[in-house]
XYZ file of C-alpha atoms in Angstrom:
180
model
C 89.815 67.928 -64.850
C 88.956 64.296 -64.264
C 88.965 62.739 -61.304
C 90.923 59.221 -60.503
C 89.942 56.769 -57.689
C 92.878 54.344 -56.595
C 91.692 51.334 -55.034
C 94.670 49.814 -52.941
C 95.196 46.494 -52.045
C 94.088 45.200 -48.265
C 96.432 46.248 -45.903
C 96.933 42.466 -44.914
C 97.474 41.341 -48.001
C 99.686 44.429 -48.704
C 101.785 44.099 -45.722
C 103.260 40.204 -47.124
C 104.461 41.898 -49.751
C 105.855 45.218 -47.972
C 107.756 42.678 -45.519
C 109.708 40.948 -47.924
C 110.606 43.501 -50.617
C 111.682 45.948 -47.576
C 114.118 42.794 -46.045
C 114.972 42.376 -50.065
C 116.134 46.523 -49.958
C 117.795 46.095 -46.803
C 120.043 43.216 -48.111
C 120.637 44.908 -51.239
C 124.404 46.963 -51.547
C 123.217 49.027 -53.779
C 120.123 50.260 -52.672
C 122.626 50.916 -49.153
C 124.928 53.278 -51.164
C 121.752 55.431 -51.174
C 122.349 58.523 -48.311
C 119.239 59.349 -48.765
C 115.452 58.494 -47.142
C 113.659 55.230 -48.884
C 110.502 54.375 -48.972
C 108.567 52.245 -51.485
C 105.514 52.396 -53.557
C 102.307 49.580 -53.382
C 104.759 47.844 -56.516
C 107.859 47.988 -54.060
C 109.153 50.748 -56.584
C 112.006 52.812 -54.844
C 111.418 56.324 -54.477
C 113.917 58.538 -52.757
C 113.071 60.929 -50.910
C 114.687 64.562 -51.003
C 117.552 65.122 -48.610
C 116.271 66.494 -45.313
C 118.145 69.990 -44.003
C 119.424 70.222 -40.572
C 116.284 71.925 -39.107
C 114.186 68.723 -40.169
C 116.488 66.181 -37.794
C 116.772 68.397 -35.184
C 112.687 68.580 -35.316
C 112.973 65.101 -35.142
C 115.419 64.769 -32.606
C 113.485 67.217 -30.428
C 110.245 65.051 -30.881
C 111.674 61.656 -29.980
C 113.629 62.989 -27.301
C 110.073 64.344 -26.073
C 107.908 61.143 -27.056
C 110.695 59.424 -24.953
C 110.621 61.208 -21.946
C 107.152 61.743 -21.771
C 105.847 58.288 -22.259
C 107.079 55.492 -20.551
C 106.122 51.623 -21.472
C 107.180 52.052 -25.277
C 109.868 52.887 -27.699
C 110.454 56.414 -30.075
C 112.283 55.793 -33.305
C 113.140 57.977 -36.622
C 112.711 57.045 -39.565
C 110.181 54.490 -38.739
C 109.679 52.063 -42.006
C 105.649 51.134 -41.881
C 104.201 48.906 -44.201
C 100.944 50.809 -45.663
C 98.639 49.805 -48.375
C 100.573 51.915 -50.386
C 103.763 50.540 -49.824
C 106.503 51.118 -46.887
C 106.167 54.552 -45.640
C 109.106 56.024 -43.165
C 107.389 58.049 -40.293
C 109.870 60.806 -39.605
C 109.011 59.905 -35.614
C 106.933 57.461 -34.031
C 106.497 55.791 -30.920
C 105.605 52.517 -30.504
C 103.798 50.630 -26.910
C 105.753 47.828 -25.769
C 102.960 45.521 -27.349
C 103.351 47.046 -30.572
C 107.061 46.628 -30.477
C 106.432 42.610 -29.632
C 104.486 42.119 -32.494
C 107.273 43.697 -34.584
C 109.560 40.866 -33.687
C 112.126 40.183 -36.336
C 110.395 41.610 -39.012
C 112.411 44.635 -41.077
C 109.413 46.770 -41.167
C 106.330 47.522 -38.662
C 103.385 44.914 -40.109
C 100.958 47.494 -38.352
C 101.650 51.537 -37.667
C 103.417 52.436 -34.554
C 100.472 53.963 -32.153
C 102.081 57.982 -33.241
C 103.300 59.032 -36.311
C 105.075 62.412 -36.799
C 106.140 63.790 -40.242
C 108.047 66.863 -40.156
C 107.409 68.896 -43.029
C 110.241 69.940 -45.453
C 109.778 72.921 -47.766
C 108.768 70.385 -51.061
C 105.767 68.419 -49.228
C 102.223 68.948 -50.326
C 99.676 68.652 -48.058
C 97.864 66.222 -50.264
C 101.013 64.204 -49.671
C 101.153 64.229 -46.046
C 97.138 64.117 -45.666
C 97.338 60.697 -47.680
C 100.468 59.574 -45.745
C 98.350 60.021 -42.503
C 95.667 58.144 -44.053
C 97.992 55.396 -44.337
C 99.521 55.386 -40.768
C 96.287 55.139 -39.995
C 94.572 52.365 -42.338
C 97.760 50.845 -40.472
C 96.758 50.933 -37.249
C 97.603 54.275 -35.609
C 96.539 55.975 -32.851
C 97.762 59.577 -33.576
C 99.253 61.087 -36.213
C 101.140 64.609 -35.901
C 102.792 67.175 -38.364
C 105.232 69.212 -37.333
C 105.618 72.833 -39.428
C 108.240 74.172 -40.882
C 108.179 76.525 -37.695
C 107.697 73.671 -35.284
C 104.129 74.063 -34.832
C 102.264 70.455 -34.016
C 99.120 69.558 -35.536
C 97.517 66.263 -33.937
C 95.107 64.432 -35.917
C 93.250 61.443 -34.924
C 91.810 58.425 -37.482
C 89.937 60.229 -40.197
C 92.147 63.058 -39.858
C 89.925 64.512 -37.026
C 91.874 67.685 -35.818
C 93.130 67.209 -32.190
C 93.479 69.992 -29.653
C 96.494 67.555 -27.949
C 97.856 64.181 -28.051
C 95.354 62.121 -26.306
C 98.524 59.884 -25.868
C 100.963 61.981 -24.866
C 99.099 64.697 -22.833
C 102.126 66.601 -21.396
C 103.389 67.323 -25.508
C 104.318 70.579 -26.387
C 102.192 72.498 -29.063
C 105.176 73.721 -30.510
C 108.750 72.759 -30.632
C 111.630 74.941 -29.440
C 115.013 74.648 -31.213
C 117.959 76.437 -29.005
């Protein structure tokens, strides 16, 4: 089997184009009759993403609800849209330092990655896929990024996916998520 290289385009030059097909989507009807996730390829193709189960938002609501009350001085949001070289990506959590957030300013998507991204695995993803999405957050600008397993294991990575034994960020996060 061959091998294929994919050069993408800057992230700066990227992110112009990220910003206003994502505030294009957002005014679109039609593309807001869609229930499900949407994120966008490095074209600013839709691609829909496959309806999450209950387990996966109440991952995420257990994260954010933990990012929140464990760090102070920034803001935790789902479904996070971040323009990445590759398009806009949706972190399934991320938190954001009040700096960050001021440099979002009225913009429809994050120009740079939120400091932490989580993804929360659903039964379909590949870990190719969420390796590359990491990649992303962090050619972006993130700090962290975490993956939370389909039995609510974390993983924290740092840039060049170096394996974390914690957030260096969040030092009081759990290494594994409860559900009650």
């Amino acid at each position: 089997m061959s091998m294929v290289t994919i050069e993408l385009p800057p992230q700066e030059k990227q992110t112009q184009f990220n910003l206003r097909r994502w505030t294009e989507l957002l005014a679109d009807p039609e593309v807001n009759k869609i229930e499900w996730r949407v994120e966008t390829d490095r074209y600013g193709h839709i691609m829909v993403m496959s309806p999450p189960a209950p387990k996966h938002g109440a991952f995420q609501s257990r994260i954010a609800f933990l990012l929140q009350t464990n760090l102070s001085n920034g803001t935790t949001i789902t479904e996070c849209p971040v323009s990445t070289a590759d398009g806009v990506k949706a972190a399934d959590v991320a938190w954001a330092s009040a700096g960050r957030m001021a440099e979002l300013g009225d913009k429809s998507c994050f120009p740079r990655s939120p400091e932490i991204c989580v993804e929360v695995l659903s039964p379909d993803n590949t870990d190719a896929e969420i390796r590359e999405k990491m990649e992303l957050y962090f050619d972006a600008g993130a700090k962290e990024a975490w993956v939370c397993s389909l039995s609510g294991v974390i993983s924290f990575f740092g840039p060049g996916l170096s394996p974390l034994n914690g957030s260096q960020l969040c030092a009081k996060f759990p290494q594994e998520i409860a559900l009650s």
